[in-house]
Coordinates of C-alpha atoms (C1' of nucleotides) in Angstrom, one line a residue:
Chain A
M4 CA -94.3 -94.8 132.9
P5 CA -96.2 -92.0 131.4
T6 CA -98.7 -93.0 128.9
D7 CA -98.2 -90.7 126.0
A8 CA -94.6 -91.0 127.0
K9 CA -94.6 -94.2 125.2
A10 CA -92.4 -92.0 123.2
P11 CA -88.8 -93.2 123.4
A12 CA -87.5 -91.9 126.7
R13 CA -84.4 -90.8 124.8
A14 CA -86.1 -88.5 122.4
R15 CA -88.4 -87.1 125.0
A16 CA -85.7 -85.8 127.3
A17 CA -83.8 -84.4 124.4
D18 CA -86.9 -82.6 123.1
E19 CA -87.8 -81.2 126.5
L20 CA -84.3 -79.8 126.9
K21 CA -84.2 -78.4 123.4
Q22 CA -87.5 -76.7 124.0
A23 CA -86.5 -75.2 127.3
A24 CA -83.2 -74.0 125.8
L25 CA -84.9 -72.4 122.8
E26 CA -87.3 -70.5 125.1
Q27 CA -84.4 -69.3 127.3
F28 CA -82.2 -68.4 124.3
A29 CA -85.0 -66.3 122.8
S30 CA -86.1 -64.6 125.9
V31 CA -82.9 -63.7 127.7
G32 CA -80.3 -64.3 125.0
F33 CA -77.8 -67.1 124.2
A34 CA -75.0 -65.6 126.1
A35 CA -77.1 -64.8 129.2
T36 CA -78.5 -68.4 129.3
S37 CA -76.5 -70.9 131.3
L38 CA -76.7 -74.6 131.0
Q39 CA -77.8 -74.6 134.7
H40 CA -80.8 -72.4 133.9
I41 CA -81.8 -74.7 131.0
A42 CA -81.5 -77.8 133.1
D43 CA -83.5 -76.2 136.0
H44 CA -86.2 -75.0 133.6
A45 CA -86.6 -78.5 132.1
G46 CA -86.3 -80.4 135.3
Y47 CA -83.0 -82.1 134.7
S48 CA -79.4 -81.6 135.9
K49 CA -76.8 -79.7 134.1
S50 CA -74.9 -83.0 133.4
S51 CA -78.0 -84.4 131.6
V52 CA -78.0 -81.5 129.3
L53 CA -74.4 -82.3 128.3
Y54 CA -75.2 -85.9 128.0
H55 CA -77.8 -85.2 125.3
Y56 CA -75.9 -82.4 123.6
A57 CA -72.2 -82.2 123.3
S58 CA -72.0 -78.5 124.1
K59 CA -74.1 -75.4 124.6
E60 CA -73.5 -74.5 121.0
A61 CA -74.6 -77.9 119.8
L62 CA -77.8 -77.4 121.7
L63 CA -78.4 -74.1 120.0
E64 CA -77.8 -75.7 116.6
S65 CA -80.3 -78.5 117.3
A66 CA -82.8 -76.0 118.5
I67 CA -82.8 -73.7 115.5
E68 CA -81.7 -75.9 112.6
P69 CA -85.2 -77.0 111.7
A70 CA -86.3 -73.4 111.4
V71 CA -83.3 -72.5 109.2
S72 CA -83.8 -75.5 107.0
Q73 CA -87.4 -74.5 106.4
F74 CA -86.5 -71.0 105.5
E75 CA -84.0 -72.3 103.0
E76 CA -86.6 -74.6 101.5
V77 CA -89.1 -71.8 101.0
L78 CA -86.4 -69.6 99.6
E79 CA -85.1 -72.2 97.1
D80 CA -88.6 -72.8 95.9
Y81 CA -88.9 -69.2 95.0
L82 CA -85.5 -68.9 93.4
A83 CA -86.4 -71.9 91.2
G84 CA -88.6 -69.6 89.1
R85 CA -89.2 -66.1 90.2
D86 CA -92.3 -64.1 89.2
P87 CA -94.6 -61.7 91.0
V88 CA -97.1 -64.3 92.1
R89 CA -94.4 -66.5 93.5
R90 CA -92.9 -63.5 95.2
R91 CA -96.1 -62.7 97.0
R92 CA -96.3 -66.4 98.0
L93 CA -92.7 -66.2 99.3
V94 CA -93.6 -63.3 101.5
D95 CA -96.7 -65.1 102.8
R96 CA -94.8 -68.3 103.6
V97 CA -92.0 -66.4 105.3
I98 CA -94.5 -64.7 107.6
D99 CA -96.0 -68.1 108.5
L100 CA -92.6 -69.5 109.2
M101 CA -91.7 -66.6 111.4
L102 CA -94.9 -67.2 113.4
V103 CA -94.2 -70.9 113.9
H104 CA -90.4 -70.5 114.6
R105 CA -90.5 -67.1 116.4
E106 CA -88.0 -68.1 119.0
A107 CA -85.5 -69.4 116.5
V108 CA -86.0 -66.3 114.4
H109 CA -85.2 -64.1 117.4
V110 CA -82.0 -66.0 117.9
F111 CA -80.5 -66.0 114.4
L112 CA -82.0 -62.6 113.3
I113 CA -81.8 -60.4 116.4
Q114 CA -78.9 -62.1 118.2
G115 CA -77.3 -63.2 115.0
P116 CA -74.6 -60.6 114.8
S117 CA -73.1 -61.6 118.1
L118 CA -73.1 -65.3 117.3
A119 CA -71.7 -65.0 113.8
E120 CA -68.9 -67.5 114.5
L121 CA -71.3 -70.4 114.9
P122 CA -71.8 -72.4 111.7
I123 CA -75.6 -72.6 112.0
I124 CA -75.8 -68.9 112.5
A125 CA -73.6 -68.4 109.5
R126 CA -76.0 -70.6 107.5
A127 CA -79.0 -68.6 108.7
D128 CA -77.2 -65.3 107.8
A129 CA -76.5 -66.5 104.3
A130 CA -80.2 -67.5 103.9
V131 CA -81.3 -64.1 105.1
R132 CA -79.0 -62.3 102.7
R133 CA -80.3 -64.4 99.8
L134 CA -83.8 -63.6 100.9
A135 CA -83.0 -59.9 101.0
A136 CA -81.6 -60.1 97.5
A137 CA -84.7 -62.0 96.3
I138 CA -87.2 -59.6 97.8
C139 CA -85.3 -56.4 96.8
D140 CA -84.7 -58.1 93.4
E141 CA -82.8 -56.0 91.0
R142 CA -84.1 -52.8 92.5
E143 CA -81.3 -51.8 94.8
S144 CA -82.4 -48.3 96.0
V145 CA -81.7 -47.6 99.6
E146 CA -85.5 -47.2 100.2
D147 CA -86.2 -50.7 99.0
Q148 CA -83.5 -52.1 101.3
V149 CA -84.9 -50.1 104.1
R150 CA -88.4 -51.5 103.4
F151 CA -87.0 -55.0 103.5
G152 CA -85.1 -54.4 106.7
V153 CA -88.0 -52.8 108.5
A154 CA -90.4 -55.6 107.4
L155 CA -88.1 -58.4 108.5
G156 CA -86.8 -56.9 111.7
G157 CA -90.1 -55.4 112.6
A158 CA -91.9 -58.8 112.3
A159 CA -89.2 -60.5 114.3
F160 CA -89.4 -57.8 117.0
L161 CA -93.1 -57.9 117.2
L162 CA -93.2 -61.6 117.6
T163 CA -90.8 -61.7 120.5
A164 CA -89.4 -58.7 122.3
G165 CA -92.3 -56.6 121.2
R166 CA -94.8 -58.6 123.1
T167 CA -93.4 -57.1 126.3
F168 CA -94.6 -53.7 125.4
A169 CA -98.3 -54.6 125.2
D170 CA -98.8 -56.9 128.2
D171 CA -101.1 -54.6 130.1
R172 CA -103.9 -55.1 127.6
A173 CA -104.7 -58.5 126.2
Q174 CA -102.2 -60.1 123.8
P175 CA -103.5 -60.5 120.3
S176 CA -103.9 -64.2 119.3
D177 CA -101.5 -65.7 116.8
D178 CA -104.3 -65.8 114.3
E179 CA -104.9 -62.0 114.7
L180 CA -101.2 -61.4 114.4
R181 CA -100.9 -63.5 111.3
A182 CA -103.8 -61.7 109.6
A183 CA -102.4 -58.3 110.4
L184 CA -98.9 -59.3 109.2
H185 CA -100.3 -60.7 106.0
T186 CA -101.9 -57.3 105.4
V187 CA -99.2 -55.0 106.6
L188 CA -96.0 -56.6 105.3
P189 CA -96.9 -57.0 101.6
E190 CA -98.2 -53.5 101.6
L191 CA -94.8 -52.4 103.1
L192 CA -92.7 -54.4 100.7
A193 CA -94.8 -54.0 97.5
P194 CA -93.4 -51.8 94.9
P195 CA -95.5 -48.7 95.4
A196 CA -97.1 -48.9 92.0
A197 CA -98.2 -52.5 92.5
T198 CA -99.9 -51.9 95.8
R199 CA -103.4 -51.6 94.4
T200 CA -103.1 -54.6 92.1
A201 CA -102.0 -56.7 95.1
D202 CA -104.9 -55.4 97.1
A203 CA -107.4 -56.5 94.4
E204 CA -106.5 -60.2 95.3
Chain B
M15 CA -62.6 -24.4 131.9
P16 CA -60.3 -26.1 129.5
T17 CA -60.8 -26.5 125.9
D18 CA -61.9 -29.9 124.8
A19 CA -58.3 -31.1 124.4
K20 CA -57.3 -29.8 127.7
A21 CA -60.4 -31.7 128.7
P22 CA -60.7 -32.6 132.3
A23 CA -58.8 -35.9 132.6
R24 CA -61.6 -37.1 134.8
A25 CA -64.5 -36.6 132.4
R26 CA -62.5 -37.8 129.4
A27 CA -61.7 -41.2 130.8
A28 CA -65.3 -41.6 132.0
D29 CA -66.6 -40.7 128.5
E30 CA -64.2 -43.0 126.7
L31 CA -65.3 -45.9 128.9
K32 CA -69.0 -45.0 128.5
Q33 CA -68.6 -44.9 124.7
A34 CA -66.7 -48.2 124.6
A35 CA -69.3 -49.8 126.9
L36 CA -72.2 -48.6 124.8
E37 CA -70.7 -50.0 121.6
Q38 CA -70.1 -53.4 123.2
F39 CA -73.6 -53.5 124.8
A40 CA -75.2 -52.8 121.5
S41 CA -73.1 -55.1 119.4
V42 CA -72.8 -58.2 121.5
G43 CA -75.4 -57.6 124.3
F44 CA -75.2 -56.5 127.9
A45 CA -75.0 -59.9 129.3
A46 CA -72.3 -61.0 126.9
T47 CA -70.2 -57.9 127.5
S48 CA -67.7 -58.2 130.4
L49 CA -66.1 -55.3 132.2
Q50 CA -62.7 -56.7 131.0
H51 CA -63.8 -56.4 127.4
I52 CA -64.9 -52.8 127.9
A53 CA -61.7 -51.9 129.7
D54 CA -59.6 -53.5 126.9
H55 CA -61.6 -51.8 124.2
A56 CA -61.1 -48.4 125.8
G57 CA -57.5 -48.9 126.8
Y58 CA -57.9 -49.0 130.6
S59 CA -57.9 -51.7 133.2
K60 CA -61.0 -53.3 134.6
S61 CA -60.4 -51.6 138.0
S62 CA -60.5 -48.2 136.3
V63 CA -64.0 -49.0 134.9
L64 CA -65.2 -49.7 138.4
Y65 CA -63.5 -46.6 139.7
H66 CA -65.5 -44.4 137.4
Y67 CA -68.7 -46.4 137.6
A68 CA -70.0 -48.2 140.7
S69 CA -71.1 -51.3 138.8
K70 CA -71.7 -52.7 135.4
E71 CA -75.4 -51.7 135.7
A72 CA -74.5 -48.1 136.7
L73 CA -72.3 -48.0 133.6
L74 CA -75.3 -49.1 131.5
E75 CA -77.5 -46.5 133.1
S76 CA -75.0 -43.7 132.4
A77 CA -74.6 -44.9 128.8
I78 CA -78.3 -44.9 127.8
E79 CA -79.9 -42.4 130.2
P80 CA -79.4 -39.4 127.9
A81 CA -81.2 -41.2 125.1
V82 CA -84.1 -42.2 127.3
S83 CA -84.5 -38.6 128.5
Q84 CA -84.6 -37.2 125.0
F85 CA -87.3 -39.7 124.0
E86 CA -89.3 -38.7 127.1
E87 CA -88.9 -35.1 126.2
V88 CA -90.1 -35.5 122.6
L89 CA -93.0 -37.6 123.9
E90 CA -94.1 -35.1 126.5
D91 CA -94.0 -32.4 123.9
Y92 CA -96.5 -34.3 121.8
L93 CA -98.7 -35.3 124.7
A94 CA -99.0 -31.6 125.7
G95 CA -101.4 -31.1 122.8
R96 CA -102.0 -33.8 120.3
D97 CA -103.2 -33.2 116.7
P98 CA -102.3 -34.7 113.3
V99 CA -99.5 -32.2 112.6
R100 CA -97.9 -32.8 115.9
R101 CA -98.3 -36.5 115.5
R102 CA -96.4 -36.4 112.2
R103 CA -93.7 -34.3 113.9
L104 CA -93.5 -36.8 116.7
V105 CA -92.8 -39.6 114.3
D106 CA -90.1 -37.6 112.5
R107 CA -88.4 -36.6 115.7
V108 CA -88.4 -40.2 117.0
I109 CA -86.8 -41.3 113.8
D110 CA -84.0 -38.8 114.2
L111 CA -83.5 -39.7 117.8
M112 CA -83.2 -43.4 116.8
L113 CA -80.5 -42.5 114.3
V114 CA -78.5 -40.5 116.8
H115 CA -78.9 -43.0 119.7
R116 CA -79.0 -46.2 117.8
E117 CA -76.9 -48.1 120.2
A118 CA -79.0 -47.1 123.2
V119 CA -82.1 -47.9 121.3
H120 CA -80.8 -51.4 120.6
V121 CA -80.2 -51.9 124.3
F122 CA -83.5 -50.8 125.7
L123 CA -85.7 -51.8 122.9
I124 CA -84.2 -55.1 121.6
Q125 CA -82.5 -56.3 124.7
G126 CA -85.0 -54.6 127.0
P127 CA -87.1 -57.6 128.0
S128 CA -84.1 -59.4 129.5
L129 CA -83.0 -56.4 131.4
A130 CA -86.4 -55.4 132.8
E131 CA -85.2 -55.4 136.4
L132 CA -82.9 -52.4 135.8
P133 CA -84.6 -49.0 136.7
I134 CA -83.4 -47.2 133.6
I135 CA -84.7 -50.0 131.4
A136 CA -88.1 -49.8 133.2
R137 CA -88.1 -46.1 132.5
A138 CA -87.4 -46.7 128.9
D139 CA -90.1 -49.4 128.7
A140 CA -92.7 -47.1 130.2
A141 CA -91.8 -44.4 127.6
V142 CA -92.1 -46.9 124.8
R143 CA -95.5 -47.9 126.1
R144 CA -96.7 -44.3 126.2
L145 CA -95.3 -43.8 122.7
A146 CA -97.3 -46.8 121.5
A147 CA -100.4 -45.5 123.1
A148 CA -99.8 -42.1 121.6
I149 CA -99.2 -43.3 118.1
C150 CA -102.0 -45.9 118.0
D151 CA -104.2 -43.3 119.7
E152 CA -107.7 -44.4 120.4
R153 CA -107.6 -46.8 117.5
E154 CA -106.8 -50.1 119.1
S155 CA -107.2 -52.6 116.3
V156 CA -104.7 -55.3 116.2
E157 CA -103.5 -54.1 112.8
D158 CA -102.6 -50.7 114.1
Q159 CA -100.7 -52.3 117.0
V160 CA -98.9 -54.4 114.5
R161 CA -98.1 -51.4 112.3
F162 CA -96.5 -49.6 115.3
G163 CA -94.6 -52.7 116.4
V164 CA -93.2 -53.3 113.0
A165 CA -92.2 -49.7 112.5
L166 CA -90.5 -49.3 115.8
G167 CA -88.8 -52.7 115.9
G168 CA -88.0 -52.6 112.2
A169 CA -86.2 -49.3 112.5
A170 CA -84.3 -50.4 115.5
F171 CA -83.3 -53.6 113.8
L172 CA -82.3 -51.9 110.6
L173 CA -80.0 -49.4 112.4
T174 CA -78.1 -52.0 114.4
A175 CA -78.4 -55.8 113.8
G176 CA -79.6 -55.3 110.3
R177 CA -76.4 -53.7 109.1
T178 CA -74.8 -57.1 109.3
F179 CA -77.0 -58.4 106.5
A180 CA -75.9 -55.9 103.9
D181 CA -72.1 -55.6 104.5
D182 CA -71.1 -57.1 101.2
R183 CA -72.3 -54.0 99.2
A184 CA -71.6 -50.5 100.5
Q185 CA -73.5 -49.4 103.6
P186 CA -76.0 -46.6 102.9
S187 CA -75.0 -43.4 104.6
D188 CA -76.9 -42.1 107.6
D189 CA -78.4 -39.4 105.5
E190 CA -79.7 -41.9 103.0
L191 CA -81.1 -44.1 105.8
R192 CA -82.8 -41.1 107.4
A193 CA -84.4 -40.0 104.2
A194 CA -85.7 -43.5 103.5
L195 CA -87.0 -43.9 107.1
H196 CA -88.8 -40.6 106.9
T197 CA -90.6 -41.9 103.8
V198 CA -91.3 -45.4 104.8
L199 CA -92.3 -45.2 108.4
P200 CA -95.0 -42.5 108.2
E201 CA -96.5 -44.4 105.2
L202 CA -96.5 -47.5 107.4
L203 CA -98.0 -45.8 110.4
A204 CA -100.5 -43.5 108.7
P205 CA -104.1 -44.5 109.0
P206 CA -104.7 -46.1 105.6
A207 CA -107.4 -43.5 104.7
A208 CA -105.0 -40.7 105.5
T209 CA -102.2 -42.0 103.4
R210 CA -103.0 -39.9 100.4
T211 CA -103.5 -36.7 102.3
A212 CA -100.2 -37.3 104.1
D213 CA -98.6 -37.8 100.7
A214 CA -99.8 -34.5 99.5
E215 CA -97.5 -32.9 102.1
Chain C
dC2 C1' -39.5 -30.5 149.9
dG3 C1' -43.9 -32.9 151.9
dC4 C1' -48.9 -33.0 151.8
dT5 C1' -53.1 -34.0 149.7
dA6 C1' -56.4 -35.3 146.4
dC7 C1' -57.2 -37.7 142.4
dC8 C1' -56.5 -41.4 139.1
dT9 C1' -54.9 -46.0 137.8
dT10 C1' -53.8 -50.6 138.6
dG11 C1' -52.6 -55.6 140.0
dA12 C1' -53.7 -58.9 143.4
dC13 C1' -57.4 -61.0 145.2
dC14 C1' -62.4 -62.8 146.5
dG15 C1' -66.5 -65.8 146.1
dA16 C1' -69.7 -67.2 142.6
dT17 C1' -70.7 -69.1 138.4
dC18 C1' -69.5 -70.3 133.8
dG19 C1' -69.0 -74.5 130.2
dG20 C1' -67.4 -79.0 130.3
dT21 C1' -65.4 -83.9 132.2
dC22 C1' -65.8 -88.1 134.5
dA23 C1' -66.9 -91.9 137.4
dG24 C1' -70.4 -93.9 139.4
dA25 C1' -75.6 -94.7 140.6
dT26 C1' -79.9 -96.0 138.7
dC27 C1' -83.0 -97.7 135.4
dC28 C1' -84.6 -100.5 131.5
dT29 C1' -84.5 -104.3 128.5
dG30 C1' -83.5 -108.8 126.4
dC31 C1' -82.1 -113.2 127.5
Chain D
dG5 C1' -82.6 -113.2 137.8
dC6 C1' -79.1 -111.2 135.7
dA7 C1' -75.9 -108.9 132.4
dG8 C1' -75.2 -104.7 129.8
dG9 C1' -76.3 -100.7 127.7
dA10 C1' -78.8 -96.3 128.2
dT11 C1' -79.8 -92.5 131.1
dC12 C1' -79.0 -89.5 134.8
dT13 C1' -76.4 -87.1 138.4
dG14 C1' -72.9 -85.1 141.9
dA15 C1' -68.3 -84.0 142.4
dC16 C1' -64.9 -81.7 140.3
dC17 C1' -61.9 -78.7 136.9
dG18 C1' -59.8 -74.4 135.0
dA19 C1' -61.4 -70.1 133.4
dT20 C1' -63.8 -66.0 133.8
dC21 C1' -67.4 -63.3 135.9
dG22 C1' -68.5 -58.7 138.8
dG23 C1' -66.6 -56.5 142.5
dT24 C1' -63.1 -55.1 146.6
dC25 C1' -59.0 -53.2 148.3
dA26 C1' -54.7 -51.2 149.2
dA27 C1' -50.6 -49.6 147.1
dG28 C1' -48.4 -46.7 143.5
dG29 C1' -48.1 -42.8 140.3
dT30 C1' -49.0 -37.9 139.4
dA31 C1' -50.2 -33.5 139.5
dG32 C1' -51.0 -28.9 142.2
dC33 C1' -49.7 -26.2 146.3
dG34 C1' -47.8 -24.7 150.7

DNA sequence: CGCTACCTTGACCGATCGGTCAGATCCTGC
DNA sequence: GCAGGATCTGACCGATCGGTCAAGGTAGCG
């Protein structure tokens, strides 16, 4: 009888499995992660995984759905009334969401194309596309699209795969990463003319 | 020596298989790509794949080794004598290499962390780390590391996974992408103070 | 013609995949 | 204490995985 585990035994096991699955999906990929690995990593049997989740795909959906929903919320909030101030706030909130949900972001952004048949991935893809349209706005020059793609993919890479390439020296803390991203990404995305005004803050 | 049509039956089959494998590895991931898929996609049998390549991993190595070697070459050339002009040229050449070898880049950069045990991936990782050190130079602020990570990962994302998120409108041509990347990345990587001088060209 | 070397393939192997199912165990309300 | 649902697990299933192997086809060459 664990103390803090007053928590409904049901939800606890499900959460542990979900967390273990998310970590594995993000670090080695959905296809390369077996139910057995997830079970071992969480301290349960493979059968238990399939007791709590109907299938491997259902487990993926449970793991990343909250992240997708929050991205959709933030996006809807911006689309409700778009203006430069809200646009900047959109960028800031997306950065924060990516930090919190980095594993989920890795799954639906980086691994997305190979999982396109899953409904939850399709939902995430649609949201990303709307985000792209929102950020690039009416300007549809190739350069603007490239700026958006680099910013989005670059942040996703940095927060997951990219960490591997800097492990010899100390890892920057999340706070340091957040601060740097809040500086670099708006600078990258801002219409060149607006850079200085945005700086003035 | 036959002309290219006459082409050595041996080398032709091997090349076709290598190309098919590279496309699959980049689009759905190494782990999710089976030898059967590769064989089907290239019009051979699974046994033929294993006749030309000793194993799935040997096939991966053959497919991405040329790209890794070229990155190493470009990097060595810069390290031989580093100065701002060479640094800018390094960035330009890396961008061009990423365009030509986008599938290989996706494999060892994006999928790299989950394939770290393979020698060819370890080689690529080491090269990327040296590249990071070269670009960030002695400046080791978190912000500079973030700039590098975003630029590298962003370009890799844009050239592979990212294409999925823009398929409804026409895809930019490679020339357009190259031009945009040559504008955006140096601007992102340049020491803020040097931005204007770099602009002056 | 046969000989040889190369290329290709289907049959096959053990391991592991995602998933099913019947039971063992545990917890709870009466 | 006991009944009954919730939780957990091992045994098992068909499919597919990476990889082996020996036989068959096909050219060049005497």
